[in-house]
Amino acid sequence: MRYSPTLVDHFLNPRNAGLMRDADGSGSDEYAGCGDLTRFYLKMRAGCLAEARFQAYGCGPTIAAASVATELVAGRAVEDLLVLKAQEIEDALDGLPEDRKHAAEVAAGAMRAAALDALRRRPGNREA
Amino acid sequence: MNRRVYLDHNASTPVHPEVVAEMLPYFSDVYGNPSSVHGFGRDARAAVDAARDRVAAFLRVRPEELVFTSGGTESDNFGVKGLALARGSGHVITSRVEHHAVLRSAQALEAQGFTVTYLPVDQYGMVDPDDVRRALRPDTIAISIMHANSEVGTIQPVRAIGALARDAGVPFHVDAVQTFGKVEVDVHAMNIDALSFSSHKIYGPKGIAGLYIRRGTKMVSIQHGGEHERRRRAGTENVPGIVGLGKAVEIRARDMKAEAERVSALRDRMWEGIRARVPDVRLNGHPTERLPGTANVCYRNVESESIVLGLDLKGIAVSAGSACTAGSVEPSHVLVAMGVPLDWAMGAVRSSLGRSTTTEDVDFVVASVTEVVSRIRQAMPVGAA
């Protein structure tokens, strides 16, 4: 198996999969090369992540990266999510093959977009 | 993982035990070079001749009309380039759904100044013989159309195309790698002048295949060296491989018809099972003119590779209809040519059944596919979530 046991576990048992209707922020990212798409929905409490859910279209690593990201960032401040790096997600999956690095990049990009959305929609911030 | 189910017989097959047994002496006992004049060489030559006779009898052609090659890809290269290059210049007709061995050979000819028409196909992946007729030009020098498509299983109307080719006096090459030993191939009724066939798709060894060249057909070699294969394909013969191919063909002659009926029924059972349990699926390929064991199914809005991974983790081997390489997904050129929309084409999974496939295997696959696709769709941004 070219994928780590952690990746396989997240693919077989995705954590926090599915739509969240009353999210405080949502964002997605797409990998142009292959059309892989990841979307996160965030529920914030006191500026920190209370709950994250994901939807993903793509190969096994893309689904697993989105799943592991929802656990990885639990409880983090929204500002920290704005700078989430793909490497951190890849590390949480115990590595990705060279030709599947985009799975972590898409997940990280989607999480940053969702965090930015949450920040804009934060009460008192009228930018949104 | 206990149960293992192999549904990728269009990619390769396990070598039949009787074939292995027949091959074994030719590795260490009869190891001479068939070109050598001594007894060791003569023994090897006798084995090659006997195998050639077996294949010729199966195809109902003369033994000297067969050239052994290293694989289907070489046979296709030889068939397409050999016919074209023998005529120096001109126009070649092929289709958009050919194997890459044919398509890229045609592209190589274009780079050398030949012109090539890539015929379209209908929604079932079938070439219209009328399109062949319309594509024919005074300078057309070769036609190459596959017998059956490896991805979707559609069987082309090669008999009608062969008749057109014969009327026009244009040599006709057929890539029969997926049909040889599986369904009837009649080079006479189909007016085929060159026919590619392979061993490892029919329970023979890898690394051995062949090209039938009708007597009198002008061809040039694409591999040069010694005087082997009547100076048409240089290189010491793969004696164990040739012996294995001969035995595999003999077994196919015996088992082909019964197996075709059996795997067709299993294939239908599988598709009916999937269709009844999984929403948003479609079967690709022609409903009746198709390979017995091939089922290419699209799961809408699911990426095929995730299904292949999910099934692999259950011990089931199928193949993805789209290939993701280095982060770039290419939908199958066959499905694109058939006009399958992208949201379907990206979720194409091919199962190809074979002699070892059982009813229990098929039922296990149906249950597994149902579970895997349902799970992936739960995490999907669109579709059946």
Short mmCIF file of C-alpha atoms in Angstrom, two decimals:
data_model
loop_
_atom_site.label_atom_id
_atom_site.label_comp_id
_atom_site.label_asym_id
_atom_site.label_seq_id
_atom_site.Cartn_x
_atom_site.Cartn_y
_atom_site.Cartn_z
CA MET A 1 0.00 0.00 0.00
CA ARG A 2 1.47 3.30 -1.06
CA TYR A 3 -0.54 5.18 1.57
CA SER A 4 0.09 5.33 5.31
CA PRO A 5 -2.21 3.48 7.74
CA THR A 6 -3.33 6.89 9.04
CA LEU A 7 -4.35 8.01 5.56
CA VAL A 8 -6.19 4.74 4.92
CA ASP A 9 -7.96 5.06 8.26
CA HIS A 10 -9.18 8.58 7.45
CA PHE A 11 -10.26 7.47 3.99
CA LEU A 12 -12.20 4.50 5.34
CA ASN A 13 -13.58 6.37 8.36
CA PRO A 14 -13.81 10.04 7.45
CA ARG A 15 -14.18 12.31 10.50
CA ASN A 16 -16.65 15.17 10.37
CA ALA A 17 -17.84 14.57 6.83
CA GLY A 18 -20.88 16.35 5.49
CA LEU A 19 -22.65 19.63 5.22
CA MET A 20 -23.02 22.16 8.05
CA ARG A 21 -25.99 24.44 7.47
CA ASP A 22 -25.38 27.10 10.12
CA ALA A 23 -21.65 27.55 9.73
CA ASP A 24 -19.91 30.74 10.86
CA GLY A 25 -17.54 30.44 7.95
CA SER A 26 -17.06 28.27 4.90
CA GLY A 27 -14.51 28.07 2.16
CA SER A 28 -13.30 25.81 -0.56
CA ASP A 29 -10.29 25.24 -2.73
CA GLU A 30 -9.86 23.36 -5.94
CA TYR A 31 -6.83 21.84 -7.54
CA ALA A 32 -6.95 22.90 -11.15
CA GLY A 33 -4.80 19.98 -12.28
CA CYS A 34 -7.38 17.35 -11.51
CA GLY A 35 -10.53 19.05 -10.31
CA ASP A 36 -10.14 17.84 -6.73
CA LEU A 37 -12.32 19.97 -4.50
CA THR A 38 -12.41 20.39 -0.72
CA ARG A 39 -14.82 22.55 1.27
CA PHE A 40 -14.82 23.25 5.00
CA TYR A 41 -17.57 24.58 7.25
CA LEU A 42 -16.49 26.12 10.53
CA LYS A 43 -18.39 26.76 13.77
CA MET A 44 -16.57 29.28 15.94
CA ARG A 45 -16.84 29.97 19.65
CA ALA A 46 -14.97 32.87 21.31
CA GLY A 47 -12.72 33.20 18.28
CA CYS A 48 -11.74 29.58 18.30
CA LEU A 49 -12.85 26.64 16.21
CA ALA A 50 -15.62 24.72 17.91
CA GLU A 51 -16.50 22.37 15.05
CA ALA A 52 -15.35 21.75 11.50
CA ARG A 53 -17.01 19.68 8.81
CA PHE A 54 -15.83 18.91 5.31
CA GLN A 55 -17.00 17.86 1.90
CA ALA A 56 -14.53 16.61 -0.68
CA TYR A 57 -14.44 15.37 -4.21
CA GLY A 58 -11.31 13.60 -5.30
CA CYS A 59 -8.99 10.70 -4.80
CA GLY A 60 -8.55 8.85 -1.52
CA PRO A 61 -5.77 11.14 -0.24
CA THR A 62 -7.93 14.21 -0.87
CA ILE A 63 -10.75 12.80 1.26
CA ALA A 64 -8.30 11.69 3.95
CA ALA A 65 -6.53 15.08 4.01
CA ALA A 66 -9.81 16.91 4.52
CA SER A 67 -10.81 14.50 7.26
CA VAL A 68 -7.53 14.73 9.16
CA ALA A 69 -7.56 18.52 8.85
CA THR A 70 -10.85 18.78 10.75
CA GLU A 71 -9.21 17.03 13.71
CA LEU A 72 -5.87 18.74 13.36
CA VAL A 73 -7.21 22.27 13.75
CA ALA A 74 -9.78 21.60 16.49
CA GLY A 75 -9.81 24.42 19.04
CA ARG A 76 -7.40 26.67 17.15
CA ALA A 77 -7.88 30.42 16.92
CA VAL A 78 -9.25 31.62 13.62
CA GLU A 79 -6.08 33.64 13.03
CA ASP A 80 -4.04 30.47 13.24
CA LEU A 81 -6.23 28.81 10.63
CA LEU A 82 -5.45 31.65 8.24
CA VAL A 83 -1.86 30.50 8.01
CA LEU A 84 -2.38 26.73 8.01
CA LYS A 85 0.29 25.03 5.92
CA ALA A 86 -0.14 22.00 3.71
CA GLN A 87 2.90 20.41 5.32
CA GLU A 88 1.12 20.24 8.66
CA ILE A 89 -1.75 18.31 7.11
CA GLU A 90 0.63 16.05 5.27
CA ASP A 91 2.49 15.35 8.49
CA ALA A 92 -0.80 14.50 10.19
CA LEU A 93 -1.37 11.91 7.47
CA ASP A 94 2.11 10.49 8.07
CA GLY A 95 3.16 11.57 4.63
CA LEU A 96 1.85 11.64 1.07
CA PRO A 97 3.36 10.22 -2.12
CA GLU A 98 4.99 12.84 -4.33
CA ASP A 99 2.15 12.75 -6.87
CA ARG A 100 -0.52 13.24 -4.19
CA LYS A 101 0.92 16.28 -2.39
CA HIS A 102 -1.91 18.33 -3.83
CA ALA A 103 -4.36 16.61 -1.47
CA ALA A 104 -2.86 18.47 1.51
CA GLU A 105 -2.51 21.69 -0.47
CA VAL A 106 -6.19 21.71 -1.40
CA ALA A 107 -7.22 20.97 2.19
CA ALA A 108 -4.97 23.73 3.54
CA GLY A 109 -6.21 26.20 0.94
CA ALA A 110 -9.83 25.39 1.73
CA MET A 111 -9.24 25.75 5.47
CA ARG A 112 -7.57 29.15 5.01
CA ALA A 113 -10.49 30.28 2.83
CA ALA A 114 -13.02 29.09 5.41
CA ALA A 115 -11.12 30.87 8.19
CA LEU A 116 -11.03 34.10 6.19
CA ASP A 117 -14.78 33.81 5.66
CA ALA A 118 -15.32 33.29 9.38
CA LEU A 119 -13.19 36.31 10.16
CA ARG A 120 -15.15 38.52 7.78
CA ARG A 121 -18.43 37.35 9.21
CA ARG A 122 -17.34 37.83 12.81
CA PRO A 123 -19.77 40.14 14.68
CA GLY A 124 -18.43 43.67 14.63
CA ASN A 125 -16.57 43.13 11.39
CA ARG A 126 -18.59 44.85 8.72
CA GLU A 127 -16.29 44.02 5.82
CA ALA A 128 -18.50 41.10 4.92
CA MET B 1 -8.12 -8.82 4.28
CA ASN B 2 -9.07 -12.39 3.56
CA ARG B 3 -11.04 -12.57 0.38
CA ARG B 4 -9.23 -11.44 -2.78
CA VAL B 5 -11.15 -10.89 -5.98
CA TYR B 6 -9.37 -10.15 -9.22
CA LEU B 7 -11.58 -8.32 -11.72
CA ASP B 8 -8.88 -6.91 -13.97
CA HIS B 9 -8.58 -9.62 -16.59
CA ASN B 10 -8.48 -7.08 -19.43
CA ALA B 11 -5.21 -5.86 -17.93
CA SER B 12 -3.70 -9.31 -17.46
CA THR B 13 -4.61 -12.83 -16.43
CA PRO B 14 -3.03 -15.53 -14.27
CA VAL B 15 -1.13 -18.07 -16.34
CA HIS B 16 -3.14 -21.27 -16.63
CA PRO B 17 -1.49 -24.14 -14.68
CA GLU B 18 -1.50 -26.32 -17.81
CA VAL B 19 0.34 -23.52 -19.63
CA VAL B 20 2.95 -23.27 -16.87
CA ALA B 21 3.48 -27.03 -16.99
CA GLU B 22 3.94 -26.96 -20.74
CA MET B 23 6.43 -24.08 -20.55
CA LEU B 24 8.67 -25.34 -17.74
CA PRO B 25 10.93 -27.70 -19.78
CA TYR B 26 11.74 -24.84 -22.15
CA PHE B 27 13.58 -22.87 -19.50
CA SER B 28 16.18 -25.41 -18.49
CA ASP B 29 15.84 -28.60 -20.57
CA VAL B 30 15.14 -27.36 -24.08
CA TYR B 31 17.11 -24.15 -23.99
CA GLY B 32 18.79 -24.05 -27.37
CA ASN B 33 18.48 -21.16 -29.77
CA PRO B 34 15.96 -22.11 -32.46
CA SER B 35 18.31 -20.63 -35.06
CA SER B 36 21.12 -22.98 -34.10
CA VAL B 37 21.64 -25.96 -36.39
CA HIS B 38 22.60 -28.42 -33.64
CA GLY B 39 20.25 -30.74 -31.82
CA PHE B 40 19.61 -28.31 -28.97
CA GLY B 41 18.56 -25.68 -31.47
CA ARG B 42 16.48 -28.12 -33.49
CA ASP B 43 14.54 -29.14 -30.38
CA ALA B 44 13.73 -25.53 -29.65
CA ARG B 45 12.81 -24.93 -33.29
CA ALA B 46 10.43 -27.90 -33.19
CA ALA B 47 8.70 -26.41 -30.15
CA VAL B 48 8.33 -23.03 -31.83
CA ASP B 49 6.96 -24.64 -34.98
CA ALA B 50 4.48 -26.75 -33.02
CA ALA B 51 3.21 -23.71 -31.15
CA ARG B 52 2.93 -21.74 -34.38
CA ASP B 53 0.87 -24.57 -35.86
CA ARG B 54 -1.47 -24.48 -32.87
CA VAL B 55 -2.06 -20.73 -33.16
CA ALA B 56 -2.45 -20.98 -36.93
CA ALA B 57 -5.04 -23.74 -36.57
CA PHE B 58 -6.94 -21.66 -34.04
CA LEU B 59 -6.99 -18.62 -36.35
CA ARG B 60 -7.48 -20.82 -39.42
CA VAL B 61 -4.47 -19.26 -41.15
CA ARG B 62 -1.17 -20.57 -42.49
CA PRO B 63 1.62 -20.92 -39.91
CA GLU B 64 3.95 -18.81 -42.04
CA GLU B 65 1.47 -15.94 -41.83
CA LEU B 66 2.20 -15.55 -38.08
CA VAL B 67 4.99 -13.48 -36.57
CA PHE B 68 5.70 -13.75 -32.85
CA THR B 69 6.41 -10.48 -31.06
CA SER B 70 7.13 -9.31 -27.53
CA GLY B 71 3.63 -8.04 -26.77
CA GLY B 72 0.46 -6.44 -28.00
CA THR B 73 2.11 -3.05 -28.15
CA GLU B 74 4.83 -4.31 -30.46
CA SER B 75 2.25 -6.09 -32.60
CA ASP B 76 0.22 -2.89 -32.94
CA ASN B 77 3.32 -0.84 -33.76
CA PHE B 78 4.31 -3.44 -36.33
CA GLY B 79 0.82 -3.64 -37.82
CA VAL B 80 0.25 0.08 -38.18
CA LYS B 81 3.76 1.26 -39.03
CA GLY B 82 4.61 -1.86 -41.03
CA LEU B 83 1.68 -1.33 -43.38
CA ALA B 84 2.16 2.42 -43.69
CA LEU B 85 5.92 2.54 -44.07
CA ALA B 86 5.78 -0.17 -46.75
CA ARG B 87 3.77 2.31 -48.82
CA GLY B 88 6.05 5.28 -48.22
CA SER B 89 3.44 7.98 -47.81
CA GLY B 90 -0.28 8.49 -47.72
CA HIS B 91 -3.36 8.50 -45.54
CA VAL B 92 -4.21 6.22 -42.62
CA ILE B 93 -7.66 5.72 -41.08
CA THR B 94 -8.06 4.76 -37.45
CA SER B 95 -10.43 5.67 -34.61
CA ARG B 96 -10.31 7.85 -31.52
CA VAL B 97 -10.87 4.91 -29.18
CA GLU B 98 -7.89 2.76 -30.18
CA HIS B 99 -5.35 1.56 -27.67
CA HIS B 100 -2.47 3.98 -27.25
CA ALA B 101 -0.22 1.48 -29.02
CA VAL B 102 -2.18 2.23 -32.20
CA LEU B 103 -2.93 5.90 -31.53
CA ARG B 104 0.68 6.79 -30.79
CA SER B 105 1.92 4.73 -33.72
CA ALA B 106 -0.44 6.77 -35.89
CA GLN B 107 0.88 9.96 -34.34
CA ALA B 108 4.43 8.81 -35.04
CA LEU B 109 3.44 8.32 -38.68
CA GLU B 110 1.98 11.84 -38.77
CA ALA B 111 5.33 13.15 -37.58
CA GLN B 112 6.84 11.40 -40.59
CA GLY B 113 4.50 13.08 -43.04
CA PHE B 114 1.59 10.65 -43.20
CA THR B 115 -1.90 12.01 -42.73
CA VAL B 116 -4.24 10.29 -40.31
CA THR B 117 -8.01 10.40 -39.87
CA TYR B 118 -9.17 9.60 -36.34
CA LEU B 119 -12.78 8.51 -36.73
CA PRO B 120 -15.33 9.43 -34.09
CA VAL B 121 -17.50 6.88 -32.31
CA ASP B 122 -21.11 6.89 -31.20
CA GLN B 123 -22.36 6.95 -27.61
CA TYR B 124 -21.58 3.23 -27.30
CA GLY B 125 -18.01 3.65 -28.51
CA MET B 126 -18.75 2.15 -31.91
CA VAL B 127 -17.25 3.23 -35.22
CA ASP B 128 -19.76 3.74 -38.04
CA PRO B 129 -18.62 1.86 -41.18
CA ASP B 130 -20.15 4.71 -43.21
CA ASP B 131 -17.62 7.03 -41.58
CA VAL B 132 -14.88 4.71 -42.78
CA ARG B 133 -16.35 4.82 -46.28
CA ARG B 134 -16.47 8.62 -46.22
CA ALA B 135 -12.91 8.86 -44.88
CA LEU B 136 -11.47 6.72 -47.67
CA ARG B 137 -9.34 8.73 -50.11
CA PRO B 138 -7.40 7.81 -53.21
CA ASP B 139 -4.21 7.99 -51.13
CA THR B 140 -5.52 5.93 -48.19
CA ILE B 141 -2.91 3.24 -47.57
CA ALA B 142 -4.05 1.57 -44.34
CA ILE B 143 -6.99 1.20 -41.98
CA SER B 144 -6.52 0.20 -38.35
CA ILE B 145 -9.59 -0.41 -36.19
CA MET B 146 -9.63 -2.41 -32.99
CA HIS B 147 -11.86 -5.46 -32.62
CA ALA B 148 -12.99 -4.74 -29.06
CA ASN B 149 -12.25 -1.84 -26.80
CA SER B 150 -10.35 -2.78 -23.66
CA GLU B 151 -12.01 -0.12 -21.53
CA VAL B 152 -15.70 -0.38 -22.37
CA GLY B 153 -15.75 -3.72 -24.20
CA THR B 154 -17.59 -2.53 -27.29
CA ILE B 155 -16.99 -4.78 -30.28
CA GLN B 156 -16.48 -2.87 -33.52
CA PRO B 157 -18.17 -3.79 -36.80
CA VAL B 158 -14.89 -5.08 -38.23
CA ARG B 159 -16.64 -7.34 -40.72
CA ALA B 160 -18.32 -4.37 -42.41
CA ILE B 161 -15.15 -2.28 -42.24
CA GLY B 162 -13.10 -5.16 -43.62
CA ALA B 163 -15.45 -5.46 -46.58
CA LEU B 164 -15.02 -1.74 -47.29
CA ALA B 165 -11.26 -2.03 -47.02
CA ARG B 166 -11.18 -4.98 -49.35
CA ASP B 167 -13.37 -3.20 -51.93
CA ALA B 168 -11.07 -0.19 -51.77
CA GLY B 169 -7.94 -2.31 -51.95
CA VAL B 170 -6.68 -0.87 -48.66
CA PRO B 171 -4.94 -3.18 -46.16
CA PHE B 172 -6.82 -3.59 -42.89
CA HIS B 173 -5.11 -3.98 -39.50
CA VAL B 174 -7.14 -5.06 -36.49
CA ASP B 175 -6.01 -4.87 -32.88
CA ALA B 176 -7.62 -8.02 -31.53
CA VAL B 177 -5.70 -8.13 -28.26
CA GLN B 178 -8.94 -8.03 -26.25
CA THR B 179 -10.92 -10.49 -28.39
CA PHE B 180 -8.37 -13.13 -29.42
CA GLY B 181 -9.33 -16.26 -27.51
CA LYS B 182 -12.43 -14.63 -26.05
CA VAL B 183 -14.79 -14.24 -28.99
CA GLU B 184 -14.77 -15.44 -32.58
CA VAL B 185 -12.11 -13.84 -34.79
CA ASP B 186 -12.35 -14.78 -38.46
CA VAL B 187 -9.68 -13.04 -40.50
CA HIS B 188 -11.18 -14.39 -43.73
CA ALA B 189 -14.80 -13.36 -43.22
CA MET B 190 -13.62 -10.06 -41.75
CA ASN B 191 -11.11 -9.42 -44.57
CA ILE B 192 -8.35 -8.70 -42.08
CA ASP B 193 -4.84 -8.36 -43.49
CA ALA B 194 -2.98 -7.89 -40.22
CA LEU B 195 -4.17 -8.90 -36.76
CA SER B 196 -2.55 -8.17 -33.39
CA PHE B 197 -3.06 -10.73 -30.65
CA SER B 198 -1.56 -11.33 -27.24
CA SER B 199 -0.95 -14.12 -24.79
CA HIS B 200 -1.27 -12.68 -21.31
CA LYS B 201 -4.90 -11.67 -21.79
CA ILE B 202 -5.82 -15.34 -22.30
CA TYR B 203 -4.01 -17.04 -19.41
CA GLY B 204 -0.70 -17.26 -21.24
CA PRO B 205 2.57 -15.66 -20.17
CA LYS B 206 3.50 -12.01 -20.57
CA GLY B 207 6.13 -10.94 -23.07
CA ILE B 208 4.78 -12.92 -25.98
CA ALA B 209 2.23 -11.96 -28.62
CA GLY B 210 1.88 -12.08 -32.35
CA LEU B 211 0.86 -10.46 -35.57
CA TYR B 212 -0.97 -12.28 -38.30
CA ILE B 213 0.05 -10.95 -41.73
CA ARG B 214 -2.02 -12.20 -44.65
CA ARG B 215 0.17 -13.75 -47.32
CA GLY B 216 1.01 -11.23 -49.99
CA THR B 217 0.45 -8.20 -47.75
CA LYS B 218 3.23 -5.68 -48.22
CA MET B 219 4.81 -4.94 -44.84
CA VAL B 220 8.12 -3.59 -43.64
CA SER B 221 9.84 -4.69 -40.47
CA ILE B 222 10.21 -2.27 -37.65
CA GLN B 223 12.79 -4.31 -35.76
CA HIS B 224 15.97 -5.18 -37.57
CA GLY B 225 18.70 -7.72 -36.95
CA GLY B 226 18.81 -11.42 -37.74
CA GLU B 227 16.74 -13.49 -40.11
CA HIS B 228 14.14 -14.57 -37.55
CA GLU B 229 10.45 -14.95 -38.29
CA ARG B 230 11.05 -15.09 -42.02
CA ARG B 231 13.01 -11.84 -41.83
CA ARG B 232 10.00 -9.96 -40.55
CA ARG B 233 10.90 -9.59 -36.89
CA ALA B 234 14.49 -9.88 -35.75
CA GLY B 235 15.37 -11.31 -32.37
CA THR B 236 15.84 -14.71 -30.79
CA GLU B 237 12.47 -16.33 -30.29
CA ASN B 238 11.02 -16.36 -26.78
CA VAL B 239 10.72 -20.13 -26.81
CA PRO B 240 9.04 -20.71 -23.42
CA GLY B 241 6.68 -17.83 -24.17
CA ILE B 242 5.80 -19.13 -27.60
CA VAL B 243 5.18 -22.62 -26.17
CA GLY B 244 2.98 -21.04 -23.50
CA LEU B 245 1.03 -19.03 -26.03
CA GLY B 246 0.47 -22.19 -28.08
CA LYS B 247 -0.88 -24.04 -25.06
CA ALA B 248 -3.00 -21.07 -23.95
CA VAL B 249 -4.57 -20.94 -27.40
CA GLU B 250 -5.30 -24.66 -27.32
CA ILE B 251 -7.09 -24.25 -24.00
CA ARG B 252 -9.04 -21.25 -25.28
CA ALA B 253 -10.19 -23.22 -28.30
CA ARG B 254 -11.63 -25.73 -25.84
CA ASP B 255 -13.05 -23.38 -23.19
CA MET B 256 -13.78 -20.12 -24.97
CA LYS B 257 -17.46 -20.48 -25.75
CA ALA B 258 -18.55 -21.91 -22.41
CA GLU B 259 -16.54 -19.32 -20.52
CA ALA B 260 -17.94 -16.47 -22.57
CA GLU B 261 -21.47 -17.52 -21.60
CA ARG B 262 -20.55 -17.96 -17.97
CA VAL B 263 -18.74 -14.65 -17.50
CA SER B 264 -21.41 -12.78 -19.47
CA ALA B 265 -24.01 -14.02 -17.01
CA LEU B 266 -21.81 -13.02 -14.06
CA ARG B 267 -21.13 -9.62 -15.59
CA ASP B 268 -24.87 -9.06 -16.03
CA ARG B 269 -25.52 -10.18 -12.47
CA MET B 270 -22.93 -7.70 -11.22
CA TRP B 271 -24.31 -4.78 -13.21
CA GLU B 272 -27.91 -5.56 -12.22
CA GLY B 273 -26.80 -5.74 -8.59
CA ILE B 274 -24.99 -2.42 -8.75
CA ARG B 275 -27.79 -0.72 -10.64
CA ALA B 276 -30.35 -1.85 -8.08
CA ARG B 277 -28.35 -0.63 -5.10
CA VAL B 278 -26.28 2.39 -6.15
CA PRO B 279 -27.91 5.61 -7.40
CA ASP B 280 -26.51 7.63 -10.29
CA VAL B 281 -24.70 4.88 -12.17
CA ARG B 282 -24.48 4.07 -15.85
CA LEU B 283 -23.04 1.20 -17.84
CA ASN B 284 -20.73 2.28 -20.64
CA GLY B 285 -20.30 0.48 -23.90
CA HIS B 286 -22.61 -1.26 -26.32
CA PRO B 287 -25.53 -3.11 -24.71
CA THR B 288 -25.12 -6.25 -26.85
CA GLU B 289 -21.99 -5.95 -29.00
CA ARG B 290 -19.55 -6.25 -26.16
CA LEU B 291 -16.85 -8.39 -24.61
CA PRO B 292 -18.29 -11.10 -22.37
CA GLY B 293 -16.62 -10.17 -19.09
CA THR B 294 -16.23 -6.41 -19.26
CA ALA B 295 -18.34 -3.95 -17.29
CA ASN B 296 -17.37 -0.28 -17.33
CA VAL B 297 -19.54 1.61 -14.86
CA CYS B 298 -19.61 5.33 -14.19
CA TYR B 299 -20.45 6.57 -10.70
CA ARG B 300 -21.54 10.14 -11.12
CA ASN B 301 -19.65 12.80 -9.18
CA VAL B 302 -17.32 10.30 -7.55
CA GLU B 303 -13.70 10.16 -8.58
CA SER B 304 -12.91 6.68 -9.81
CA GLU B 305 -9.59 6.43 -8.05
CA SER B 306 -11.23 6.73 -4.65
CA ILE B 307 -13.52 3.80 -5.55
CA VAL B 308 -10.55 1.76 -6.77
CA LEU B 309 -8.74 2.48 -3.49
CA GLY B 310 -11.81 1.64 -1.43
CA LEU B 311 -12.25 -1.68 -3.25
CA ASP B 312 -8.52 -2.43 -3.12
CA LEU B 313 -8.69 -2.12 0.65
CA LYS B 314 -11.36 -4.84 0.55
CA GLY B 315 -9.14 -7.08 -1.58
CA ILE B 316 -10.92 -6.33 -4.87
CA ALA B 317 -8.89 -5.43 -7.96
CA VAL B 318 -10.59 -3.24 -10.57
CA SER B 319 -9.20 -0.42 -12.66
CA ALA B 320 -9.97 3.28 -12.82
CA GLY B 321 -11.30 4.74 -16.02
CA SER B 322 -9.54 8.00 -15.36
CA ALA B 323 -5.92 8.23 -14.42
CA CYS B 324 -4.54 10.76 -11.96
CA THR B 325 -0.85 11.17 -12.55
CA ALA B 326 1.17 13.79 -10.72
CA GLY B 327 -1.96 15.68 -9.78
CA SER B 328 -3.43 15.88 -13.24
CA VAL B 329 -6.47 13.78 -14.03
CA GLU B 330 -7.07 12.65 -17.56
CA PRO B 331 -10.49 11.23 -18.20
CA SER B 332 -10.37 8.17 -20.43
CA HIS B 333 -9.94 9.13 -24.09
CA VAL B 334 -12.47 6.43 -24.90
CA LEU B 335 -15.20 7.87 -22.68
CA VAL B 336 -14.44 11.38 -23.93
CA ALA B 337 -14.80 10.17 -27.52
CA MET B 338 -18.12 8.56 -26.58
CA GLY B 339 -19.35 11.91 -25.32
CA VAL B 340 -19.69 10.81 -21.70
CA PRO B 341 -20.05 14.01 -19.63
CA LEU B 342 -17.08 14.80 -17.42
CA ASP B 343 -18.97 14.43 -14.13
CA TRP B 344 -19.69 10.84 -15.16
CA ALA B 345 -16.43 10.07 -16.97
CA MET B 346 -14.30 10.93 -13.94
CA GLY B 347 -16.07 8.20 -12.00
CA ALA B 348 -15.53 5.33 -14.44
CA VAL B 349 -14.50 1.97 -13.01
CA ARG B 350 -13.78 -1.05 -15.18
CA SER B 351 -14.31 -4.57 -13.95
CA SER B 352 -13.19 -7.40 -16.21
CA LEU B 353 -14.19 -10.88 -15.17
CA GLY B 354 -12.44 -14.12 -16.03
CA ARG B 355 -12.28 -17.86 -15.63
CA SER B 356 -11.74 -17.78 -11.86
CA THR B 357 -14.60 -15.35 -11.17
CA THR B 358 -17.44 -16.89 -9.14
CA THR B 359 -20.99 -15.88 -8.25
CA GLU B 360 -19.80 -15.31 -4.68
CA ASP B 361 -17.10 -12.97 -5.96
CA VAL B 362 -19.62 -10.95 -7.90
CA ASP B 363 -22.01 -10.69 -4.95
CA PHE B 364 -19.13 -9.61 -2.71
CA VAL B 365 -18.14 -6.95 -5.24
CA VAL B 366 -21.71 -5.63 -5.49
CA ALA B 367 -21.96 -5.33 -1.70
CA SER B 368 -18.52 -3.72 -1.49
CA VAL B 369 -19.15 -1.23 -4.28
CA THR B 370 -22.43 -0.24 -2.65
CA GLU B 371 -20.72 0.44 0.66
CA VAL B 372 -17.64 2.19 -0.77
CA VAL B 373 -19.54 4.51 -3.10
CA SER B 374 -22.11 5.36 -0.45
CA ARG B 375 -19.34 6.25 2.02
CA ILE B 376 -17.46 8.42 -0.46
CA ARG B 377 -20.65 10.19 -1.47
CA GLN B 378 -21.37 11.09 2.15
CA ALA B 379 -18.30 13.30 2.05
CA MET B 380 -19.12 14.82 -1.31
CA PRO B 381 -19.84 18.45 -2.00
CA VAL B 382 -22.30 17.65 -4.77
CA GLY B 383 -24.60 14.90 -5.91
CA ALA B 384 -26.06 12.17 -3.78
CA ALA B 385 -24.73 13.36 -0.41
#
